[in-house]
Amino acid sequence: MHLLVSSRLIAGSALALLTTTSGEAMSAAELSQAVRSAGGDWDAVAGLVQDGSLLDSGMTGTWKADIDFAGHKWAEFSDFGRVRASEGIIGPLHWRQDFSGGSHRLDSEFAEQSTATDLWLATRGYLKPGFGQATLGEIQDRTDEGRSFLVVVATPPDGQPVELWFSADKRLLERTVRQMPISIDTVAYSDYRTEANWQVPGTITETSSASNDSRVVHITRSRFVASLDPAIFSQPAPPSDWTMAGEAISVPIEFDGEVAVQAMINGQGPFAFILDTGGHDILTPAAVAALGIETFGETQSGGAGAGVVSQKYARIQSVAIGGLTLKDQPFAVIPMPYIAVERGSRPSFAGILGLELFERFAVKLDYANRRLTFSPLSTYRHLGGGEQVPIRFNDDMPLVKARLNNIEGDFSIDTGNGGTLVVQHVWAERHGLAETMKQGLALVSYGMGGESRNWASRAKSFELGGTRLPGTILRYAEDQAGSFSSRVEAGNIGNAILPYFTVVFDYAKGDAWLEPTHGFEPPPFGRAGVGMAKIDPSFCLVVVIVPNSPAARAGLRAGDHVIQVGGEPVAALTSFELRQRFAVAPGTTVPVTVLRDGRPVTLPVVLRELLP
């Protein structure tokens, strides 16, 4: 379950709104000279310290930024009292610290390009002669809301393209627009004022096409300095906000599509949580109500699918997982859909344990023995076997190199994905794989962002961690928004594949260790040809029927409410168990009871192989 739960949702507009050039085109040299004359000679600036206020996620706090022009460093700090965050760049190294105090690097190929552009913008590369060695596109005249702009696409050295919008009258930078992995991000600069000999914006507003929220900085003071302490820009060490009864802690897990971990919250529980490498620590509103916890702030979050949901925050006094206790932890509070948290007759999941654990501990996930082991990152040394695989980050999800049909790409390892390998459409189209994948079976799946349409087929080959995995089932997604719409990632590896290995995550060293296990058989593809969503404790909604499938021949229809499968009430079965009922041997008859006109009707579904 890829959850985009971030304390910093940035920027949003649309690239290239108007692309006509009017009048005599201005040359790059002329525009460079014009904006340098308007903005000031920043070549003489060694360092800049800015202070102000910040409105973000429904909270108001203090904001500070430090920029070392000579040393190519940048750092930003926000403090909302109950939570704080920071981010920094030292040359190519880019790190982010979230509300919990944990941090990790942003170091994928895309992230490095984005970082180069971040630093170029922060150090006013657009105010250097010739735009600071950036490659420039054609300069265009554009209008937006009755105002005129001079717009150019600049690609800094080793960087990512960015649209620069200069006001036609004052020649000041008023907007940047960038294509990010799943969004278009816009930063608006306004309220310029003269500080010493330079023009400095007083307000910076960041928005994103992935959210209706905005992040607004009001700068109250700018100080130009000769030097800055290099320690300001260093990545913070993992916080010492935990205790552990021993050198490592091992706890049991449950595994039925999701990895379930038991935890005590503020001494109450235990509560079941999903272990999710793709998410942050999350509590559901129901869990918050049961615990009597106050919430604060308000923003939006998303995941698989195009939708977004509301998000608040809470602080938890203690989170105890076996002999491991974490103190004073921030959690996002998100109304996760019923299908994501239901556990049949057992209490629902209380939420997710995610990035915050992995930023503090080396985490060993042993699917075969149903064990989860935590070791402090500062002392962990891998002594087991397996293939050492570098992990990198675009955002908060670990990425590894893998090969699909002999084509290498960046694939995320997502323990919150209860399914198989999801292939992203931009990457598939780029490598000529999309049309073949769309000849598979049309299906629907659900995530935090709602519905995701996809096609199921089998890979010719899939290789992960030096191991070839035969007959891998693919879900090809053409989502235009949400986590399965990435422009830079190849795919998302879920829990139908990861149990081929015992996996160790070591974020401090930037490694994952994949040790093959013996005897794991991936779950077969469903043999009924029906897609169901358990959206209520008592029934499943039929959302898709594969034409000419066993379900279609039995008379199941999209929109049916299924109340029994195989003679068992839906209320007693998890979504995983329901899928299992349709994955038994071909030729098996599975009775499915639906409500028709308020009366139960039982339909015999005779299973057969649908995905050879």
Coordinates of C-alpha atoms in Angstrom, one line a residue:
M1 CA 0.0 0.0 0.0
H2 CA 1.9 3.0 -1.2
L3 CA 0.9 5.9 1.1
L4 CA 2.0 9.4 0.3
V5 CA 2.0 10.7 3.8
S6 CA 4.5 13.6 3.8
S7 CA 4.9 16.6 6.1
R8 CA 5.9 18.5 3.0
L9 CA 3.5 18.4 0.0
I10 CA 5.0 20.7 -2.6
A11 CA 3.9 22.7 -5.6
G12 CA 1.2 22.2 -8.6
S13 CA 0.1 23.6 -11.9
A14 CA 0.5 22.4 -15.5
L15 CA 3.6 22.6 -17.6
A16 CA 3.5 24.6 -20.8
L17 CA 0.0 26.2 -20.4
L18 CA 0.5 28.6 -23.4
T19 CA 3.3 27.8 -25.8
T20 CA 3.0 30.5 -28.4
T21 CA 5.8 33.0 -29.1
S22 CA 4.7 36.5 -29.9
G23 CA 6.7 39.3 -31.4
E24 CA 10.5 39.2 -31.8
A25 CA 12.0 36.5 -29.7
M26 CA 14.3 37.6 -26.9
S27 CA 17.7 35.9 -26.8
A28 CA 18.9 34.0 -23.7
A29 CA 21.7 36.5 -23.2
E30 CA 19.2 39.4 -23.3
L31 CA 16.9 37.7 -20.8
S32 CA 19.8 36.8 -18.5
Q33 CA 21.0 40.4 -18.5
A34 CA 17.5 41.7 -17.8
V35 CA 16.8 39.4 -14.9
R36 CA 20.3 40.0 -13.4
S37 CA 19.7 43.7 -13.6
A38 CA 16.3 43.3 -11.9
G39 CA 17.3 40.9 -9.2
G40 CA 20.7 42.1 -8.3
D41 CA 24.3 40.8 -8.6
W42 CA 24.1 37.6 -6.6
D43 CA 27.7 36.7 -7.6
A44 CA 28.9 38.7 -4.6
V45 CA 26.7 36.7 -2.1
A46 CA 28.5 34.2 0.0
G47 CA 25.7 33.1 2.4
L48 CA 22.1 33.9 3.1
V49 CA 20.1 33.3 6.3
Q50 CA 16.3 33.8 6.1
D51 CA 13.7 33.6 8.9
G52 CA 9.9 33.7 8.7
S53 CA 6.6 32.0 9.4
L54 CA 5.2 28.9 7.7
L55 CA 1.6 27.7 7.1
D56 CA 1.6 24.0 6.3
S57 CA -0.7 21.0 7.0
G58 CA -3.2 23.3 8.8
M59 CA -0.4 24.4 11.2
T60 CA 1.5 27.7 11.7
G61 CA 5.1 27.6 12.8
T62 CA 8.5 29.2 12.4
W63 CA 10.6 28.8 9.3
K64 CA 14.4 29.2 8.6
A65 CA 16.6 28.7 5.6
D66 CA 20.4 28.7 5.2
I67 CA 22.1 28.9 1.9
D68 CA 25.8 28.6 1.3
F69 CA 26.3 30.0 -2.2
A70 CA 30.1 29.3 -2.3
G71 CA 29.9 25.8 -0.8
H72 CA 26.7 24.8 -2.7
K73 CA 24.7 23.9 0.4
W74 CA 21.1 24.5 1.5
A75 CA 19.0 23.7 4.5
E76 CA 15.5 24.5 5.7
F77 CA 13.9 24.1 9.1
S78 CA 10.3 24.3 10.2
D79 CA 9.0 24.1 13.7
F80 CA 5.3 23.9 14.6
G81 CA 5.9 23.3 18.3
R82 CA 4.4 19.8 18.5
V83 CA 6.2 18.7 15.4
R84 CA 9.2 19.9 13.4
A85 CA 11.0 18.9 10.2
S86 CA 14.1 19.8 8.2
E87 CA 15.7 19.1 4.8
G88 CA 19.2 19.8 3.5
I89 CA 21.6 19.5 0.5
I90 CA 25.3 19.3 0.6
G91 CA 26.5 19.1 -3.0
P92 CA 24.9 15.9 -4.4
L93 CA 23.8 14.6 -0.9
H94 CA 20.1 15.4 -0.2
W95 CA 18.5 14.4 3.0
R96 CA 15.0 14.9 4.6
Q97 CA 14.0 14.7 8.2
D98 CA 10.3 14.0 8.9
F99 CA 8.1 15.0 11.9
S100 CA 9.4 12.0 13.9
G101 CA 13.0 13.2 13.8
G102 CA 14.1 10.3 11.6
S103 CA 15.8 11.1 8.3
H104 CA 16.9 9.4 5.1
R105 CA 18.6 10.3 1.8
L106 CA 17.0 11.2 -1.5
D107 CA 19.5 9.5 -3.8
S108 CA 17.8 7.8 -6.8
E109 CA 18.8 8.8 -10.3
F110 CA 15.8 11.0 -10.5
A111 CA 16.3 12.4 -7.0
E112 CA 19.9 13.4 -7.9
Q113 CA 18.7 15.3 -11.0
S114 CA 16.0 17.0 -8.9
T115 CA 18.6 17.8 -6.2
A116 CA 20.8 19.5 -8.8
T117 CA 17.9 21.7 -9.8
D118 CA 16.9 22.4 -6.2
L119 CA 20.4 23.6 -5.5
W120 CA 20.6 25.6 -8.7
L121 CA 17.4 27.4 -7.8
A122 CA 18.4 28.0 -4.2
T123 CA 21.7 29.5 -5.1
R124 CA 20.1 31.7 -7.8
G125 CA 21.6 30.0 -10.8
Y126 CA 19.0 31.8 -12.9
L127 CA 20.7 35.1 -12.0
K128 CA 24.2 34.0 -13.1
P129 CA 25.5 35.0 -16.5
G130 CA 24.0 32.7 -19.2
F131 CA 21.7 31.3 -16.5
G132 CA 24.5 29.5 -14.7
Q133 CA 25.5 27.0 -17.5
A134 CA 21.9 25.7 -17.7
T135 CA 20.6 24.4 -21.1
L136 CA 17.8 26.7 -22.1
G137 CA 14.8 26.2 -24.3
E138 CA 13.0 28.8 -26.5
I139 CA 11.9 32.0 -24.6
Q140 CA 8.2 32.4 -24.9
D141 CA 5.7 35.1 -24.2
R142 CA 2.8 33.8 -22.1
T143 CA -0.2 35.2 -20.3
D144 CA -1.9 33.9 -17.2
E145 CA -4.8 35.6 -15.4
G146 CA -4.3 38.7 -17.4
R147 CA -0.6 39.1 -16.6
S148 CA 2.3 38.7 -19.1
F149 CA 5.4 36.5 -18.5
L150 CA 8.6 35.6 -20.2
V151 CA 8.9 31.8 -19.8
V152 CA 11.9 29.5 -20.5
V153 CA 12.6 25.9 -19.7
A154 CA 16.1 25.6 -18.0
T155 CA 17.9 22.4 -17.4
P156 CA 20.8 23.0 -14.9
P157 CA 24.0 20.8 -15.3
D158 CA 23.1 17.2 -14.3
G159 CA 19.7 18.5 -13.3
Q160 CA 16.0 18.3 -14.0
P161 CA 14.2 20.7 -16.4
V162 CA 12.3 23.5 -14.7
E163 CA 10.0 26.2 -16.2
L164 CA 11.0 29.7 -15.1
W165 CA 8.3 32.3 -15.3
F166 CA 9.6 35.9 -15.2
S167 CA 7.2 38.9 -15.0
A168 CA 7.3 40.7 -18.3
D169 CA 7.4 44.1 -16.6
K170 CA 9.8 43.7 -13.7
R171 CA 11.8 40.7 -14.9
L172 CA 11.6 39.0 -11.5
L173 CA 11.1 35.3 -11.1
E174 CA 7.5 34.7 -10.1
R175 CA 7.0 31.0 -10.7
T176 CA 8.7 27.7 -11.2
V177 CA 6.9 24.6 -12.6
R178 CA 8.4 21.1 -12.4
Q179 CA 7.3 17.6 -13.5
M180 CA 7.8 15.4 -10.4
P181 CA 7.2 11.6 -10.3
I182 CA 3.5 11.7 -9.6
S183 CA 2.6 15.4 -9.7
I184 CA 3.3 18.8 -11.3
D185 CA 4.7 21.1 -8.7
T186 CA 4.6 24.9 -8.7
V187 CA 6.4 27.4 -6.5
A188 CA 5.2 31.1 -6.7
Y189 CA 7.4 34.0 -5.5
S190 CA 5.7 37.3 -4.6
D191 CA 6.0 40.4 -2.4
Y192 CA 9.5 41.2 -3.6
R193 CA 11.4 43.8 -1.6
T194 CA 14.9 45.2 -1.6
E195 CA 17.3 43.7 0.9
A196 CA 20.7 45.5 0.8
N197 CA 21.4 45.4 -3.0
W198 CA 19.2 42.5 -3.9
Q199 CA 15.6 41.7 -4.6
V200 CA 14.2 39.0 -2.3
P201 CA 10.6 37.6 -2.3
G202 CA 8.7 38.0 0.9
T203 CA 6.2 35.2 0.2
I204 CA 6.8 31.7 -1.2
T205 CA 3.7 29.6 -2.0
E206 CA 4.1 25.9 -3.0
T207 CA 1.3 23.8 -4.4
S208 CA 0.9 20.4 -6.0
S209 CA -1.4 18.8 -8.5
A210 CA -1.5 15.8 -6.1
S211 CA -3.2 17.9 -3.4
N212 CA -5.5 20.8 -2.8
D213 CA -3.2 22.0 0.0
S214 CA -0.6 24.7 -0.2
R215 CA 2.5 25.5 1.8
V216 CA 3.1 29.2 2.4
V217 CA 6.3 30.8 3.7
H218 CA 6.3 34.5 4.8
I219 CA 9.9 35.7 5.1
T220 CA 10.4 38.3 7.8
R221 CA 14.2 38.7 7.7
S222 CA 17.0 38.1 5.3
R223 CA 20.6 38.4 6.4
F224 CA 23.6 38.2 4.0
V225 CA 26.6 36.6 5.7
A226 CA 30.2 35.9 4.9
S227 CA 30.1 32.2 6.0
L228 CA 27.9 29.6 7.6
D229 CA 28.7 26.7 10.0
P230 CA 29.0 23.5 7.8
A231 CA 27.3 21.5 10.6
I232 CA 24.0 23.2 9.8
F233 CA 23.8 21.2 6.6
S234 CA 24.7 17.8 7.9
Q235 CA 22.1 14.9 7.9
P236 CA 20.8 14.5 11.5
A237 CA 21.7 11.2 13.3
P238 CA 18.8 8.8 14.1
P239 CA 17.0 10.1 17.2
S240 CA 17.6 8.3 20.6
D241 CA 13.9 8.2 21.4
W242 CA 13.7 4.4 22.0
T243 CA 14.8 1.7 24.4
M244 CA 15.4 -1.9 23.6
A245 CA 15.7 -5.0 25.9
G246 CA 18.8 -6.4 24.4
E247 CA 21.0 -5.9 21.3
A248 CA 18.2 -6.8 19.0
I249 CA 14.5 -7.5 19.3
S250 CA 12.6 -10.3 17.4
V251 CA 8.8 -10.4 17.4
P252 CA 6.2 -12.7 15.7
I253 CA 4.2 -11.4 12.8
E254 CA 1.1 -12.6 11.1
F255 CA 1.0 -12.8 7.3
D256 CA -2.0 -13.2 5.2
G257 CA -1.2 -10.9 2.3
E258 CA -0.4 -8.1 4.8
V259 CA 2.5 -8.2 7.3
A260 CA 0.7 -7.7 10.7
V261 CA 2.6 -6.5 13.7
Q262 CA 1.2 -6.3 17.3
A263 CA 2.0 -3.1 19.3
M264 CA 0.9 -1.5 22.5
I265 CA -0.1 2.2 22.2
N266 CA 0.2 4.3 25.4
G267 CA 0.1 1.0 27.4
Q268 CA -3.2 0.0 25.7
G269 CA -3.8 -2.9 23.3
P270 CA -2.3 -4.8 21.7
F271 CA -3.3 -3.3 18.4
A272 CA -2.6 -4.8 15.0
F273 CA -0.7 -2.7 12.5
I274 CA 0.4 -3.2 8.9
L275 CA 4.1 -3.1 8.4
D276 CA 4.5 -0.8 5.3
T277 CA 7.8 0.3 3.8
G278 CA 5.8 2.6 1.6
G279 CA 4.0 4.5 4.4
H280 CA 4.5 6.5 7.5
D281 CA 3.2 5.7 11.0
I282 CA -0.6 6.0 10.8
L283 CA -3.5 5.6 13.2
T284 CA -7.1 5.3 12.0
P285 CA -9.7 7.7 13.5
A286 CA -11.3 4.7 15.2
A287 CA -8.0 3.8 17.0
V288 CA -7.6 7.5 18.0
A289 CA -11.1 7.5 19.5
A290 CA -10.4 4.3 21.4
L291 CA -7.2 5.7 22.8
G292 CA -8.7 9.1 23.6
I293 CA -6.0 11.0 21.8
E294 CA -6.1 14.7 20.7
T295 CA -5.4 15.4 17.0
F296 CA -4.0 18.6 15.4
G297 CA -3.3 20.0 12.0
E298 CA -5.0 19.0 8.8
T299 CA -3.8 18.2 5.3
Q300 CA -4.3 15.6 2.6
S301 CA -2.8 12.2 1.7
G302 CA -3.1 9.7 -1.1
G303 CA -1.8 6.4 -2.4
A304 CA -2.8 3.9 -5.1
G305 CA -5.6 5.4 -7.0
A306 CA -6.3 9.0 -7.9
G307 CA -8.2 10.1 -4.8
V308 CA -7.0 11.9 -1.7
V309 CA -8.2 11.6 1.9
S310 CA -8.0 14.0 4.9
Q311 CA -5.0 13.7 7.2
K312 CA -4.4 15.0 10.8
Y313 CA -1.7 14.3 13.3
A314 CA -1.4 13.0 16.9
R315 CA 1.5 12.5 19.3
I316 CA 1.7 9.1 21.0
Q317 CA 3.5 8.8 24.4
S318 CA 4.7 5.2 23.8
V319 CA 4.7 2.5 21.1
A320 CA 5.8 -0.9 22.4
I321 CA 6.6 -3.7 20.0
G322 CA 7.8 -6.6 22.1
G323 CA 10.9 -5.5 24.0
L324 CA 11.2 -2.3 21.9
T325 CA 9.6 0.9 23.1
L326 CA 9.5 4.2 21.2
K327 CA 8.7 7.4 23.1
D328 CA 6.8 10.5 22.0
Q329 CA 6.0 9.5 18.4
P330 CA 4.0 11.6 15.9
F331 CA 1.4 9.6 13.9
A332 CA -0.6 10.7 10.9
V333 CA -4.3 10.2 11.5
I334 CA -6.0 9.0 8.3
P335 CA -9.4 7.4 7.6
M336 CA -8.1 4.3 5.8
P337 CA -10.8 2.6 3.7
Y338 CA -12.5 -0.4 5.3
I339 CA -11.0 -2.7 2.7
A340 CA -7.5 -1.7 3.8
V341 CA -8.1 -2.3 7.6
E342 CA -10.6 -5.2 7.8
R343 CA -9.5 -8.5 9.3
G344 CA -12.7 -10.6 9.1
S345 CA -13.9 -11.6 12.5
R346 CA -10.7 -10.1 14.2
P347 CA -10.4 -6.5 15.2
S348 CA -9.5 -4.2 12.3
F349 CA -6.0 -2.8 11.8
A350 CA -5.3 0.2 13.9
G351 CA -3.1 1.7 11.2
I352 CA 0.4 1.4 9.8
L353 CA 3.9 1.3 11.1
G354 CA 6.3 2.5 8.4
L355 CA 9.2 4.8 7.5
E356 CA 9.8 5.9 11.1
L357 CA 10.9 2.3 12.2
F358 CA 13.2 1.9 9.2
E359 CA 14.9 5.3 9.8
R360 CA 15.9 4.0 13.3
F361 CA 16.5 0.3 12.9
A362 CA 17.9 -2.3 10.6
V363 CA 14.7 -4.4 10.0
K364 CA 14.8 -8.1 9.1
L365 CA 11.6 -9.5 7.7
D366 CA 11.5 -13.3 7.8
Y367 CA 8.4 -14.3 6.0
A368 CA 9.1 -18.1 6.2
N369 CA 9.4 -18.1 10.0
R370 CA 7.0 -15.3 10.6
R371 CA 9.5 -13.1 12.5
L372 CA 10.4 -9.5 12.5
T373 CA 13.8 -8.4 14.0
F374 CA 14.9 -4.9 14.9
S375 CA 18.6 -3.9 15.4
P376 CA 19.9 -0.4 16.0
L377 CA 21.2 1.1 12.8
S378 CA 24.3 2.5 14.5
T379 CA 25.6 -1.0 15.5
Y380 CA 24.0 -3.3 12.9
R381 CA 26.4 -5.4 10.8
H382 CA 24.9 -8.0 8.4
L383 CA 26.3 -11.4 9.2
G384 CA 23.8 -13.5 7.2
G385 CA 23.7 -14.5 3.6
G386 CA 21.9 -13.2 0.6
E387 CA 22.4 -10.7 -2.2
Q388 CA 23.4 -7.2 -1.2
V389 CA 21.2 -4.8 -3.2
P390 CA 21.6 -1.0 -3.0
I391 CA 18.4 0.8 -2.0
R392 CA 17.7 4.4 -3.2
F393 CA 14.9 6.9 -2.6
N394 CA 12.9 9.3 -4.8
D395 CA 10.7 10.0 -1.7
D396 CA 10.0 7.7 1.2
M397 CA 9.7 4.3 -0.6
P398 CA 12.9 2.1 -1.0
L399 CA 13.8 1.4 -4.6
V400 CA 16.0 -1.4 -5.9
K401 CA 17.2 -2.3 -9.4
A402 CA 15.4 -5.3 -10.9
R403 CA 14.9 -6.7 -14.4
L404 CA 11.5 -7.2 -16.1
N405 CA 11.6 -9.0 -19.4
N406 CA 15.4 -8.3 -19.4
I407 CA 14.9 -4.6 -19.0
E408 CA 16.3 -2.9 -15.9
G409 CA 14.3 -0.4 -13.9
D410 CA 13.8 1.1 -10.4
F411 CA 11.3 -1.0 -8.5
S412 CA 9.9 -0.1 -5.1
I413 CA 9.8 -2.7 -2.3
D414 CA 6.4 -2.3 -0.8
T415 CA 5.5 -4.5 2.2
G416 CA 2.2 -2.7 2.3
N417 CA 1.2 -4.0 -1.2
G418 CA -0.7 -7.2 -0.5
G419 CA -0.6 -8.2 -4.1
T420 CA 2.0 -9.0 -6.8
L421 CA 4.2 -6.8 -9.1
V422 CA 2.5 -3.6 -10.3
V423 CA 4.1 -2.2 -13.4
Q424 CA 3.9 1.6 -14.0
H425 CA 2.6 2.7 -17.4
V426 CA 5.1 5.5 -18.3
W427 CA 8.1 3.1 -17.8
A428 CA 6.3 0.3 -19.7
E429 CA 5.4 2.6 -22.6
R430 CA 8.9 3.9 -22.8
H431 CA 10.2 0.3 -23.2
G432 CA 7.5 -1.0 -25.5
L433 CA 5.9 -3.3 -23.0
A434 CA 2.5 -1.6 -22.5
E435 CA 0.5 -2.9 -25.4
T436 CA 1.4 -6.5 -24.7
M437 CA 0.5 -6.1 -21.0
K438 CA -2.9 -4.5 -21.9
Q439 CA -3.8 -7.8 -23.6
G440 CA -4.1 -9.4 -20.2
L441 CA -7.2 -9.6 -18.1
A442 CA -8.8 -6.3 -17.2
L443 CA -9.3 -6.0 -13.4
V444 CA -9.7 -3.5 -10.6
S445 CA -7.8 -3.1 -7.3
Y446 CA -8.1 -0.6 -4.4
G447 CA -5.7 1.4 -2.4
M448 CA -5.6 4.5 -0.2
G449 CA -6.5 6.7 -3.2
G450 CA -9.4 4.5 -4.2
E451 CA -9.9 2.5 -7.4
S452 CA -7.0 1.5 -9.7
R453 CA -7.8 -0.1 -13.1
N454 CA -5.2 -2.6 -14.3
W455 CA -4.5 -5.6 -16.5
A456 CA -3.1 -9.0 -15.3
S457 CA -0.7 -11.1 -17.2
R458 CA 2.6 -13.1 -16.6
A459 CA 6.1 -11.8 -17.1
K460 CA 8.4 -13.5 -19.6
S461 CA 11.0 -13.0 -16.9
F462 CA 11.6 -11.1 -13.7
E463 CA 14.9 -11.0 -11.8
L464 CA 15.3 -9.5 -8.3
G465 CA 18.5 -9.7 -6.2
G466 CA 20.2 -12.0 -8.7
T467 CA 17.3 -14.5 -8.5
R468 CA 15.0 -15.3 -11.4
L469 CA 11.4 -15.6 -10.4
P470 CA 9.5 -17.8 -12.9
G471 CA 5.9 -17.0 -13.9
T472 CA 5.6 -13.7 -12.1
I473 CA 2.1 -12.3 -12.2
L474 CA 2.0 -8.7 -13.3
R475 CA -0.6 -6.0 -12.8
Y476 CA -0.1 -3.3 -15.4
A477 CA -1.6 0.0 -14.2
E478 CA -2.5 3.1 -16.3
D479 CA -3.4 5.4 -13.4
Q480 CA -3.1 9.0 -14.3
A481 CA -2.7 10.1 -10.6
G482 CA -1.6 8.5 -7.4
S483 CA 1.3 6.3 -6.6
F484 CA 0.8 4.0 -9.6
S485 CA 1.2 7.0 -12.0
S486 CA 5.0 7.5 -11.5
R487 CA 6.9 8.8 -14.4
V488 CA 10.3 7.5 -13.1
E489 CA 9.6 4.2 -11.4
A490 CA 9.3 0.9 -13.2
G491 CA 7.0 -0.9 -10.7
N492 CA 6.0 -1.9 -7.2
I493 CA 6.9 -5.2 -5.7
G494 CA 4.4 -6.6 -3.2
N495 CA 3.9 -9.4 -0.8
A496 CA 3.0 -12.0 -3.4
I497 CA 6.7 -11.8 -4.4
L498 CA 8.8 -10.7 -1.4
P499 CA 8.3 -14.0 0.5
Y500 CA 10.7 -15.5 -2.0
F501 CA 13.3 -13.9 0.3
T502 CA 14.2 -13.0 3.8
V503 CA 14.7 -9.3 3.5
V504 CA 16.9 -7.0 5.6
F505 CA 16.6 -3.2 5.3
D506 CA 19.6 -1.1 6.3
Y507 CA 18.8 2.5 5.5
A508 CA 22.0 3.8 7.2
K509 CA 24.2 1.9 4.7
G510 CA 21.7 2.2 1.8
D511 CA 21.4 -1.6 1.4
A512 CA 18.8 -4.3 1.3
W513 CA 19.8 -8.0 1.7
L514 CA 17.8 -10.5 -0.2
E515 CA 18.3 -14.1 1.0
P516 CA 16.3 -16.6 -1.0
T517 CA 14.1 -18.9 1.0
H518 CA 13.1 -22.5 0.0
G519 CA 9.7 -23.9 -0.5
F520 CA 7.8 -20.6 -1.1
E521 CA 5.0 -21.0 -3.6
P522 CA 3.5 -17.7 -4.8
P523 CA -0.3 -17.6 -4.6
P524 CA -2.0 -18.6 -7.9
F525 CA -4.0 -16.2 -9.9
G526 CA -7.7 -16.2 -9.1
R527 CA -9.6 -18.8 -11.1
A528 CA -13.1 -17.3 -10.9
G529 CA -12.7 -14.1 -13.0
V530 CA -14.3 -11.9 -10.4
G531 CA -13.0 -8.8 -8.6
M532 CA -14.6 -8.0 -5.3
A533 CA -14.1 -5.3 -2.7
K534 CA -15.0 -5.9 0.9
I535 CA -16.4 -2.4 1.7
D536 CA -18.7 -3.5 4.5
P537 CA -18.3 -6.1 7.3
S538 CA -21.2 -8.1 6.0
F539 CA -20.7 -8.2 2.2
C540 CA -18.4 -7.8 -0.8
L541 CA -19.2 -5.6 -3.7
V542 CA -18.6 -7.2 -7.1
V543 CA -16.7 -4.5 -9.1
V544 CA -15.6 -6.4 -12.2
I545 CA -16.5 -9.6 -14.0
V546 CA -14.1 -11.0 -16.6
P547 CA -16.1 -11.9 -19.8
N548 CA -16.7 -15.6 -20.3
S549 CA -15.1 -16.4 -17.0
P550 CA -16.4 -18.9 -14.5
A551 CA -18.0 -16.1 -12.5
A552 CA -19.7 -14.7 -15.6
R553 CA -21.0 -18.1 -16.6
A554 CA -22.4 -18.7 -13.1
G555 CA -24.4 -15.5 -13.4
L556 CA -22.5 -13.1 -11.1
R557 CA -22.9 -9.5 -12.1
A558 CA -21.0 -6.3 -11.3
G559 CA -22.8 -4.5 -8.5
D560 CA -23.8 -7.8 -6.7
H561 CA -23.5 -7.9 -2.9
V562 CA -21.8 -11.2 -2.0
I563 CA -22.7 -12.4 1.5
Q564 CA -21.3 -16.0 1.4
V565 CA -18.4 -17.7 -0.4
G566 CA -18.0 -21.5 -0.2
G567 CA -20.7 -21.6 2.4
E568 CA -18.8 -19.2 4.8
P569 CA -20.2 -15.8 5.6
V570 CA -18.2 -12.9 4.2
A571 CA -18.2 -11.3 7.7
A572 CA -15.9 -14.1 9.0
L573 CA -13.4 -13.9 6.1
T574 CA -10.7 -11.4 5.3
S575 CA -10.2 -10.1 1.8
F576 CA -7.1 -12.3 1.6
E577 CA -9.1 -15.4 2.6
L578 CA -11.8 -14.5 0.1
R579 CA -9.2 -14.4 -2.7
Q580 CA -7.9 -17.8 -1.5
R581 CA -11.3 -19.4 -1.9
F582 CA -11.1 -18.7 -5.7
A583 CA -7.5 -19.9 -6.0
V584 CA -8.0 -23.6 -5.3
A585 CA -7.7 -26.4 -7.9
P586 CA -9.3 -25.9 -11.3
G587 CA -12.6 -27.8 -11.6
T588 CA -13.6 -27.0 -8.0
T589 CA -17.1 -25.7 -7.6
V590 CA -17.3 -22.7 -5.2
P591 CA -20.9 -21.7 -4.3
V592 CA -21.3 -17.9 -4.1
T593 CA -24.3 -16.4 -2.4
V594 CA -25.5 -12.9 -3.5
L595 CA -28.5 -10.8 -2.6
R596 CA -30.9 -10.3 -5.4
D597 CA -34.0 -8.2 -4.7
G598 CA -33.3 -8.6 -1.0
R599 CA -33.2 -12.4 -1.2
P600 CA -30.2 -14.7 -1.1
V601 CA -29.3 -16.5 -4.4
T602 CA -26.5 -19.1 -4.5
L603 CA -24.6 -19.4 -7.8
P604 CA -22.1 -22.3 -8.5
V605 CA -18.8 -21.0 -9.8
V606 CA -16.7 -23.7 -11.4
L607 CA -13.1 -22.6 -11.3
R608 CA -10.7 -22.9 -14.2
E609 CA -7.2 -21.5 -15.1
L610 CA -7.5 -17.9 -16.4
L611 CA -3.8 -16.9 -16.5
P612 CA -1.7 -19.8 -18.0

